[in-house]
Amino acid sequence: MTETHNGVSINNNNSSKFTNNGNIIGVQNNNNPVQSNSLAETAAEIQEILKQLEESNPTNTIAGQTEVAKKAIEIVNSKPTLKERVVGLLKSVGTQALKEALNHPVANILVEAFKGWTKP
C-alpha cells in the first residue's frame, strides 16, 4: 500500500519517494535496525541471563540483586553483538523503555551501567 501526501509517497516497506510535478526528486529508505521487536528480543535475551543467574543468586536481598547485576553486566559485556544492541537501544529508545522491557528488580542497576557504554 502506498500513501501520497504533498509530493511524498510512503509505502509499507519503509521507503519514501519525494516528487515534484510527478517527477521523482528523491528517495529515502528508513531501515532502522533497532525496532520494537529488537527491544523485545534484546530484553528477552537479557532476561534469560538474569533468570540463569538468579538460580544461584536470589534477588530478594540487595546483596543478591547486586551480585546478579554485576554478573549480568559482565556477561553482556562479553557478548559484543548483544552489547552493541543494548547500546543501540539506549540511543534509540532510551533508558526508560529498556528498563520497562527488562521488567526485573535489577533493571535499574543494569541500565545505569549500560548507559556508561554509550559514552566514548
PDB file of C-alpha atoms in Angstrom:
ATOM      1  CA  MET A   1       0.000   0.000   0.000  1.00  0.00           C
ATOM      2  CA  THR A   2       1.291   3.463  -0.851  1.00  0.00           C
ATOM      3  CA  GLU A   3       0.016   6.758   0.519  1.00  0.00           C
ATOM      4  CA  THR A   4       0.848  10.094  -1.082  1.00  0.00           C
ATOM      5  CA  HIS A   5       0.822  13.370   0.824  1.00  0.00           C
ATOM      6  CA  ASN A   6       2.085  16.654  -0.639  1.00  0.00           C
ATOM      7  CA  GLY A   7       4.513  15.029  -3.045  1.00  0.00           C
ATOM      8  CA  VAL A   8       5.699  12.360  -0.616  1.00  0.00           C
ATOM      9  CA  SER A   9       4.783   8.716  -1.249  1.00  0.00           C
ATOM     10  CA  ILE A  10       5.135   6.407   1.730  1.00  0.00           C
ATOM     11  CA  ASN A  11       4.890   2.655   1.219  1.00  0.00           C
ATOM     12  CA  ASN A  12       4.846  -0.359   3.519  1.00  0.00           C
ATOM     13  CA  ASN A  13       8.498  -1.263   3.026  1.00  0.00           C
ATOM     14  CA  ASN A  14       9.731   1.832   4.880  1.00  0.00           C
ATOM     15  CA  SER A  15      10.733   3.954   1.924  1.00  0.00           C
ATOM     16  CA  SER A  16       9.516   7.344   0.797  1.00  0.00           C
ATOM     17  CA  LYS A  17       9.602   8.972  -2.642  1.00  0.00           C
ATOM     18  CA  PHE A  18       9.674  12.741  -2.953  1.00  0.00           C
ATOM     19  CA  THR A  19       8.081  14.073  -6.133  1.00  0.00           C
ATOM     20  CA  ASN A  20       7.632  17.398  -7.851  1.00  0.00           C
ATOM     21  CA  ASN A  21       5.011  17.530 -10.615  1.00  0.00           C
ATOM     22  CA  GLY A  22       5.138  13.747 -10.915  1.00  0.00           C
ATOM     23  CA  ASN A  23       8.944  13.559 -11.197  1.00  0.00           C
ATOM     24  CA  ILE A  24      10.835  11.663  -8.507  1.00  0.00           C
ATOM     25  CA  ILE A  25      13.289  14.076  -6.930  1.00  0.00           C
ATOM     26  CA  GLY A  26      14.446  11.884  -4.053  1.00  0.00           C
ATOM     27  CA  VAL A  27      14.042   8.570  -2.249  1.00  0.00           C
ATOM     28  CA  GLN A  28      14.537   7.938   1.454  1.00  0.00           C
ATOM     29  CA  ASN A  29      14.852   4.428   2.837  1.00  0.00           C
ATOM     30  CA  ASN A  30      14.081   4.114   6.526  1.00  0.00           C
ATOM     31  CA  ASN A  31      15.944   0.986   7.559  1.00  0.00           C
ATOM     32  CA  ASN A  32      16.247   1.377  11.304  1.00  0.00           C
ATOM     33  CA  PRO A  33      17.830  -1.837  12.634  1.00  0.00           C
ATOM     34  CA  VAL A  34      16.614  -1.054  16.137  1.00  0.00           C
ATOM     35  CA  GLN A  35      12.871  -1.597  16.057  1.00  0.00           C
ATOM     36  CA  SER A  36      10.411  -2.591  18.729  1.00  0.00           C
ATOM     37  CA  ASN A  37      10.968  -6.299  18.040  1.00  0.00           C
ATOM     38  CA  SER A  38      14.683  -5.698  18.593  1.00  0.00           C
ATOM     39  CA  LEU A  39      13.865  -4.218  22.001  1.00  0.00           C
ATOM     40  CA  ALA A  40      11.761  -7.253  22.866  1.00  0.00           C
ATOM     41  CA  GLU A  41      14.396  -9.703  21.601  1.00  0.00           C
ATOM     42  CA  THR A  42      17.256  -7.973  23.405  1.00  0.00           C
ATOM     43  CA  ALA A  43      15.254  -7.710  26.629  1.00  0.00           C
ATOM     44  CA  ALA A  44      14.317 -11.394  26.375  1.00  0.00           C
ATOM     45  CA  GLU A  45      17.967 -12.370  25.938  1.00  0.00           C
ATOM     46  CA  ILE A  46      18.985 -10.324  28.986  1.00  0.00           C
ATOM     47  CA  GLN A  47      16.032 -11.699  30.988  1.00  0.00           C
ATOM     48  CA  GLU A  48      17.248 -15.226  30.196  1.00  0.00           C
ATOM     49  CA  ILE A  49      20.707 -14.322  31.513  1.00  0.00           C
ATOM     50  CA  LEU A  50      19.108 -12.888  34.666  1.00  0.00           C
ATOM     51  CA  LYS A  51      16.957 -15.989  35.119  1.00  0.00           C
ATOM     52  CA  GLN A  52      20.023 -18.236  34.959  1.00  0.00           C
ATOM     53  CA  LEU A  53      21.924 -16.045  37.409  1.00  0.00           C
ATOM     54  CA  GLU A  54      19.001 -15.989  39.865  1.00  0.00           C
ATOM     55  CA  GLU A  55      19.255 -19.765  40.253  1.00  0.00           C
ATOM     56  CA  SER A  56      22.449 -19.314  42.270  1.00  0.00           C
ATOM     57  CA  ASN A  57      21.911 -15.707  43.431  1.00  0.00           C
ATOM     58  CA  PRO A  58      18.413 -14.957  44.763  1.00  0.00           C
ATOM     59  CA  THR A  59      17.331 -11.369  44.169  1.00  0.00           C
ATOM     60  CA  ASN A  60      15.257 -10.996  47.334  1.00  0.00           C
ATOM     61  CA  THR A  61      18.135  -9.131  49.026  1.00  0.00           C
ATOM     62  CA  ILE A  62      20.148  -6.108  47.951  1.00  0.00           C
ATOM     63  CA  ALA A  63      23.321  -8.195  48.061  1.00  0.00           C
ATOM     64  CA  GLY A  64      21.733 -10.784  45.764  1.00  0.00           C
ATOM     65  CA  GLN A  65      20.487  -8.130  43.365  1.00  0.00           C
ATOM     66  CA  THR A  66      23.916  -6.512  43.278  1.00  0.00           C
ATOM     67  CA  GLU A  67      25.599  -9.834  42.532  1.00  0.00           C
ATOM     68  CA  VAL A  68      23.127 -10.703  39.761  1.00  0.00           C
ATOM     69  CA  ALA A  69      23.521  -7.252  38.221  1.00  0.00           C
ATOM     70  CA  LYS A  70      27.327  -7.437  38.386  1.00  0.00           C
ATOM     71  CA  LYS A  71      27.445 -10.842  36.713  1.00  0.00           C
ATOM     72  CA  ALA A  72      24.836  -9.881  34.105  1.00  0.00           C
ATOM     73  CA  ILE A  73      26.849  -6.788  33.165  1.00  0.00           C
ATOM     74  CA  GLU A  74      29.958  -8.951  32.773  1.00  0.00           C
ATOM     75  CA  ILE A  75      28.083 -11.433  30.565  1.00  0.00           C
ATOM     76  CA  VAL A  76      26.513  -8.771  28.337  1.00  0.00           C
ATOM     77  CA  ASN A  77      29.886  -7.028  28.071  1.00  0.00           C
ATOM     78  CA  SER A  78      31.480 -10.304  26.934  1.00  0.00           C
ATOM     79  CA  LYS A  79      28.967 -10.672  24.076  1.00  0.00           C
ATOM     80  CA  PRO A  80      29.864  -7.933  21.549  1.00  0.00           C
ATOM     81  CA  THR A  81      26.700  -8.317  19.469  1.00  0.00           C
ATOM     82  CA  LEU A  82      24.408  -8.144  22.496  1.00  0.00           C
ATOM     83  CA  LYS A  83      26.353  -5.203  23.921  1.00  0.00           C
ATOM     84  CA  GLU A  84      26.072  -3.398  20.564  1.00  0.00           C
ATOM     85  CA  ARG A  85      22.303  -3.988  20.501  1.00  0.00           C
ATOM     86  CA  VAL A  86      21.970  -2.668  24.064  1.00  0.00           C
ATOM     87  CA  VAL A  87      23.918   0.494  23.188  1.00  0.00           C
ATOM     88  CA  GLY A  88      21.826   0.974  20.045  1.00  0.00           C
ATOM     89  CA  LEU A  89      18.613   0.593  22.007  1.00  0.00           C
ATOM     90  CA  LEU A  90      19.688   3.065  24.655  1.00  0.00           C
ATOM     91  CA  LYS A  91      20.424   5.584  21.915  1.00  0.00           C
ATOM     92  CA  SER A  92      17.191   4.955  20.017  1.00  0.00           C
ATOM     93  CA  VAL A  93      14.506   4.188  22.616  1.00  0.00           C
ATOM     94  CA  GLY A  94      16.122   5.489  25.802  1.00  0.00           C
ATOM     95  CA  THR A  95      16.742   4.148  29.258  1.00  0.00           C
ATOM     96  CA  GLN A  96      13.150   4.054  30.486  1.00  0.00           C
ATOM     97  CA  ALA A  97      11.958   1.858  27.608  1.00  0.00           C
ATOM     98  CA  LEU A  98      14.777  -0.622  28.213  1.00  0.00           C
ATOM     99  CA  LYS A  99      14.094  -0.691  31.972  1.00  0.00           C
ATOM    100  CA  GLU A 100      10.414  -1.367  31.322  1.00  0.00           C
ATOM    101  CA  ALA A 101      11.189  -4.053  28.750  1.00  0.00           C
ATOM    102  CA  LEU A 102      13.537  -5.830  31.164  1.00  0.00           C
ATOM    103  CA  ASN A 103      10.878  -5.748  33.910  1.00  0.00           C
ATOM    104  CA  HIS A 104      13.236  -7.089  36.558  1.00  0.00           C
ATOM    105  CA  PRO A 105      14.329  -5.985  40.048  1.00  0.00           C
ATOM    106  CA  VAL A 106      17.877  -5.264  38.797  1.00  0.00           C
ATOM    107  CA  ALA A 107      16.803  -3.428  35.630  1.00  0.00           C
ATOM    108  CA  ASN A 108      17.668  -0.004  37.076  1.00  0.00           C
ATOM    109  CA  ILE A 109      21.173  -1.121  38.039  1.00  0.00           C
ATOM    110  CA  LEU A 110      21.779  -2.763  34.663  1.00  0.00           C
ATOM    111  CA  VAL A 111      20.549   0.118  32.553  1.00  0.00           C
ATOM    112  CA  GLU A 112      22.576   2.651  34.537  1.00  0.00           C
ATOM    113  CA  ALA A 113      25.686   0.542  33.937  1.00  0.00           C
ATOM    114  CA  PHE A 114      24.805   0.075  30.255  1.00  0.00           C
ATOM    115  CA  LYS A 115      24.462   3.863  29.880  1.00  0.00           C
ATOM    116  CA  GLY A 116      28.199   4.115  30.514  1.00  0.00           C
ATOM    117  CA  TRP A 117      28.793   2.192  27.288  1.00  0.00           C
ATOM    118  CA  THR A 118      27.073   4.890  25.230  1.00  0.00           C
ATOM    119  CA  LYS A 119      29.699   7.480  26.122  1.00  0.00           C
ATOM    120  CA  PRO A 120      33.009   7.495  24.227  1.00  0.00           C
TER     121      PRO A 120
END
